[in-house]
Amino acid sequence: MSATRLGSSPLDEFRRVDGLVAGYVAVSQSVADFTMRRFAVDPGRIVVIRNGTELHPFEDRAVARAALGIPDDRVLLVQVGRIDPIKSQLALVAAMKRLVPQRPELLAWIVGGVGSAAYALRVQRAIARDGLAHAVVSTGERDDVPRILAAADLLVMPSVIEGLSLAAVEAMAAGLPVVLTRTGDAEWLLGEGRDSADALPGALIDGPAFAPHVD
């Protein structure tokens, strides 16, 4: 269903094949609602199956941090996802520029492969320009994300658009608090509006300020 967020060409393709499709699966209610509006799809043809993750024991925090070379006195913030304007890594760099002078113990890892080479270059230049090489690290694509989550203190996802962030689901399964933009099913994921006893640790922030990072 993620393709439904694109332009007119996917819309034309959708109309061409819709008659051959018995039903649709959406990764979140927000994606289902968007699809109903965008394509005038009967709600009865869409079923919501939210992203999930396998639950398993995570590595001990101290062991994970030692393996990754994270000092005990650093507070590790992690963003997991492809380097792309939609994921808005520049927003994390901008936040670190403001926070690090007051909180020098902060360390941010941007974990993910390159989705947009031009945007990845902008991120690297911003890190260098703002003198944040000691505080913001772009690790590239990694195959040890569970270890990184075990070592982290917080997951941050300043995305402009998400259906339901799988990275956030995986982080929460690892016991991490998360900071998410108010997009997709983030409110549902964190239990906003439910009794505080049912809410999970984390925070929601508004996303429009990040939109300038997207062409």
Tab-separated table of C-alpha atoms in Angstrom:
chain	number	residue	atom	x	y	z
A	1	MET	CA	0.000	0.000	0.000
A	2	SER	CA	2.967	2.362	0.339
A	3	ALA	CA	2.876	3.063	-3.405
A	4	THR	CA	-0.481	4.774	-2.936
A	5	ARG	CA	1.353	7.785	-1.515
A	6	LEU	CA	3.050	8.492	-4.820
A	7	GLY	CA	1.988	10.555	-7.836
A	8	SER	CA	-0.331	10.203	-10.804
A	9	SER	CA	1.479	7.327	-12.534
A	10	PRO	CA	0.870	4.851	-9.662
A	11	LEU	CA	-2.692	6.191	-9.523
A	12	ASP	CA	-3.212	5.287	-13.172
A	13	GLU	CA	-1.640	1.873	-12.566
A	14	PHE	CA	-3.921	1.308	-9.600
A	15	ARG	CA	-7.002	2.041	-11.672
A	16	ARG	CA	-5.797	-0.352	-14.349
A	17	VAL	CA	-5.398	-3.348	-12.011
A	18	ASP	CA	-8.049	-2.602	-9.378
A	19	GLY	CA	-10.650	-4.724	-11.103
A	20	LEU	CA	-8.398	-7.760	-10.774
A	21	VAL	CA	-7.837	-7.326	-7.025
A	22	ALA	CA	-10.051	-9.055	-4.475
A	23	GLY	CA	-8.844	-6.970	-1.528
A	24	TYR	CA	-6.081	-4.867	-0.056
A	25	VAL	CA	-3.908	-5.065	3.059
A	26	ALA	CA	-2.809	-1.836	4.752
A	27	VAL	CA	0.021	-1.655	7.318
A	28	SER	CA	-1.879	0.921	9.364
A	29	GLN	CA	-5.295	2.493	9.717
A	30	SER	CA	-3.873	5.771	8.426
A	31	VAL	CA	-2.782	4.058	5.203
A	32	ALA	CA	-6.204	2.430	4.885
A	33	ASP	CA	-7.936	5.794	5.343
A	34	PHE	CA	-5.619	7.428	2.819
A	35	THR	CA	-6.318	4.685	0.288
A	36	MET	CA	-10.071	5.051	0.706
A	37	ARG	CA	-9.828	8.781	0.067
A	38	ARG	CA	-7.268	8.661	-2.736
A	39	PHE	CA	-8.766	5.803	-4.741
A	40	ALA	CA	-12.375	5.739	-3.513
A	41	VAL	CA	-11.891	2.142	-2.401
A	42	ASP	CA	-14.737	0.507	-0.513
A	43	PRO	CA	-13.597	0.155	3.128
A	44	GLY	CA	-14.858	-3.414	3.049
A	45	ARG	CA	-12.080	-4.287	0.577
A	46	ILE	CA	-9.287	-3.157	2.911
A	47	VAL	CA	-8.031	-5.036	5.948
A	48	VAL	CA	-5.531	-3.467	8.350
A	49	ILE	CA	-2.682	-5.722	9.483
A	50	ARG	CA	-0.252	-3.531	11.391
A	51	ASN	CA	3.481	-4.057	11.288
A	52	GLY	CA	4.760	-6.385	13.964
A	53	THR	CA	8.022	-7.927	14.990
A	54	GLU	CA	9.197	-11.167	16.521
A	55	LEU	CA	9.784	-10.941	20.244
A	56	HIS	CA	13.061	-12.407	21.432
A	57	PRO	CA	15.599	-11.738	24.192
A	58	PHE	CA	17.897	-8.800	23.497
A	59	GLU	CA	21.570	-8.663	24.266
A	60	ASP	CA	22.635	-7.285	27.629
A	61	ARG	CA	23.001	-3.512	27.417
A	62	ALA	CA	26.507	-3.374	28.858
A	63	VAL	CA	27.702	-6.164	26.575
A	64	ALA	CA	26.149	-4.499	23.530
A	65	ARG	CA	27.674	-1.106	24.327
A	66	ALA	CA	31.096	-2.624	24.890
A	67	ALA	CA	30.900	-4.499	21.574
A	68	LEU	CA	29.958	-1.286	19.748
A	69	GLY	CA	32.471	0.885	21.558
A	70	ILE	CA	29.865	3.138	23.195
A	71	PRO	CA	31.249	4.702	26.406
A	72	ASP	CA	29.141	4.294	29.516
A	73	ASP	CA	28.806	8.047	29.940
A	74	ARG	CA	27.256	8.680	26.510
A	75	VAL	CA	23.494	8.839	25.896
A	76	LEU	CA	22.891	7.065	22.585
A	77	LEU	CA	20.064	8.241	20.327
A	78	VAL	CA	19.402	6.074	17.288
A	79	GLN	CA	17.488	6.643	14.065
A	80	VAL	CA	17.011	3.554	11.892
A	81	GLY	CA	15.949	3.836	8.254
A	82	ARG	CA	17.172	4.611	4.779
A	83	ILE	CA	18.824	8.002	4.289
A	84	ASP	CA	16.020	9.797	2.498
A	85	PRO	CA	14.173	13.137	2.739
A	86	ILE	CA	11.030	11.346	3.921
A	87	LYS	CA	12.942	10.047	6.951
A	88	SER	CA	14.235	13.581	7.614
A	89	GLN	CA	17.644	12.807	9.097
A	90	LEU	CA	18.457	16.506	8.688
A	91	ALA	CA	15.916	17.206	11.432
A	92	LEU	CA	17.921	15.008	13.802
A	93	VAL	CA	21.138	16.810	12.849
A	94	ALA	CA	19.432	20.165	13.472
A	95	ALA	CA	18.195	18.983	16.866
A	96	MET	CA	21.657	17.768	17.844
A	97	LYS	CA	23.137	21.132	16.870
A	98	ARG	CA	20.874	22.769	19.451
A	99	LEU	CA	21.164	20.097	22.146
A	100	VAL	CA	24.839	19.133	22.198
A	101	PRO	CA	26.155	22.436	23.644
A	102	GLN	CA	23.941	21.849	26.711
A	103	ARG	CA	24.111	18.042	26.672
A	104	PRO	CA	27.618	17.056	25.488
A	105	GLU	CA	27.002	13.455	26.514
A	106	LEU	CA	24.512	13.005	23.653
A	107	LEU	CA	25.543	10.767	20.759
A	108	ALA	CA	23.324	10.134	17.726
A	109	TRP	CA	23.706	7.234	15.320
A	110	ILE	CA	21.981	7.455	11.951
A	111	VAL	CA	21.657	3.821	10.905
A	112	GLY	CA	20.614	2.887	7.376
A	113	GLY	CA	21.566	2.546	3.758
A	114	VAL	CA	21.401	5.353	1.232
A	115	GLY	CA	17.977	5.891	-0.290
A	116	SER	CA	18.855	9.224	-1.897
A	117	ALA	CA	22.531	9.886	-2.631
A	118	ALA	CA	21.938	13.630	-2.932
A	119	TYR	CA	20.154	13.772	0.413
A	120	ALA	CA	22.785	11.591	2.113
A	121	LEU	CA	25.417	14.088	0.932
A	122	ARG	CA	23.371	16.942	2.425
A	123	VAL	CA	23.253	15.095	5.753
A	124	GLN	CA	27.024	14.532	5.764
A	125	ARG	CA	27.685	18.168	4.869
A	126	ALA	CA	25.374	19.377	7.634
A	127	ILE	CA	27.185	17.211	10.187
A	128	ALA	CA	30.540	18.624	9.073
A	129	ARG	CA	29.318	22.222	8.795
A	130	ASP	CA	27.835	22.192	12.290
A	131	GLY	CA	30.941	20.616	13.852
A	132	LEU	CA	29.019	17.529	14.951
A	133	ALA	CA	31.338	14.767	13.766
A	134	HIS	CA	31.979	13.824	17.410
A	135	ALA	CA	28.258	13.683	18.187
A	136	VAL	CA	26.453	12.466	15.044
A	137	VAL	CA	27.589	9.329	13.227
A	138	SER	CA	26.114	8.012	9.981
A	139	THR	CA	26.878	4.314	10.259
A	140	GLY	CA	25.571	3.164	6.872
A	141	GLU	CA	23.592	-0.035	6.513
A	142	ARG	CA	24.146	-2.467	9.390
A	143	ASP	CA	23.298	-6.104	10.013
A	144	ASP	CA	23.463	-5.761	13.816
A	145	VAL	CA	20.467	-3.496	14.453
A	146	PRO	CA	19.237	-5.631	17.406
A	147	ARG	CA	22.595	-5.060	19.115
A	148	ILE	CA	22.406	-1.323	18.388
A	149	LEU	CA	18.907	-1.155	19.873
A	150	ALA	CA	20.123	-3.045	22.937
A	151	ALA	CA	22.866	-0.446	23.393
A	152	ALA	CA	20.697	2.612	22.746
A	153	ASP	CA	18.881	4.886	25.167
A	154	LEU	CA	16.264	6.265	22.769
A	155	LEU	CA	14.941	5.806	19.236
A	156	VAL	CA	14.087	8.955	17.305
A	157	MET	CA	12.107	8.932	14.051
A	158	PRO	CA	11.509	12.464	12.717
A	159	SER	CA	9.858	11.133	9.560
A	160	VAL	CA	7.642	13.327	7.418
A	161	ILE	CA	5.472	10.338	6.456
A	162	GLU	CA	5.129	6.857	7.944
A	163	GLY	CA	2.421	4.251	7.737
A	164	LEU	CA	3.482	2.466	10.913
A	165	SER	CA	7.223	2.610	11.578
A	166	LEU	CA	8.649	-0.904	11.789
A	167	ALA	CA	11.815	0.584	13.307
A	168	ALA	CA	9.696	2.038	16.112
A	169	VAL	CA	7.944	-1.290	16.676
A	170	GLU	CA	11.291	-3.090	16.886
A	171	ALA	CA	12.715	-0.469	19.260
A	172	MET	CA	9.710	-0.717	21.558
A	173	ALA	CA	10.058	-4.503	21.546
A	174	ALA	CA	13.621	-3.911	22.761
A	175	GLY	CA	12.276	-1.814	25.617
A	176	LEU	CA	13.363	1.548	24.221
A	177	PRO	CA	11.361	4.742	24.583
A	178	VAL	CA	10.698	6.359	21.223
A	179	VAL	CA	10.194	9.886	19.888
A	180	LEU	CA	7.980	9.849	16.794
A	181	THR	CA	6.433	12.473	14.579
A	182	ARG	CA	2.664	12.584	14.646
A	183	THR	CA	2.221	10.723	11.376
A	184	GLY	CA	0.663	7.438	10.348
A	185	ASP	CA	-0.420	5.306	13.295
A	186	ALA	CA	2.156	6.740	15.710
A	187	GLU	CA	-0.564	7.935	18.093
A	188	TRP	CA	-2.085	4.448	18.157
A	189	LEU	CA	1.339	2.886	18.682
A	190	LEU	CA	2.128	4.987	21.745
A	191	GLY	CA	-1.394	4.751	23.127
A	192	GLU	CA	-2.144	8.470	22.997
A	193	GLY	CA	-5.625	9.135	24.284
A	194	ARG	CA	-5.733	5.902	26.283
A	195	ASP	CA	-5.340	5.586	30.028
A	196	SER	CA	-1.803	6.508	31.044
A	197	ALA	CA	-1.341	3.038	32.501
A	198	ASP	CA	-1.759	1.601	29.004
A	199	ALA	CA	0.481	4.136	27.254
A	200	LEU	CA	3.997	3.131	26.308
A	201	PRO	CA	7.145	5.185	27.005
A	202	GLY	CA	7.753	7.758	24.342
A	203	ALA	CA	6.708	11.098	22.944
A	204	LEU	CA	4.945	12.435	19.872
A	205	ILE	CA	6.111	15.607	18.162
A	206	ASP	CA	4.582	17.577	15.313
A	207	GLY	CA	6.186	17.087	11.922
A	208	PRO	CA	5.396	20.085	9.668
A	209	ALA	CA	8.621	21.851	10.650
A	210	PHE	CA	10.534	19.040	8.948
A	211	ALA	CA	8.727	19.438	5.616
A	212	PRO	CA	11.309	21.902	4.183
A	213	HIS	CA	13.757	18.991	4.045
A	214	VAL	CA	11.573	17.320	1.412
A	215	ASP	CA	11.586	18.272	-2.248
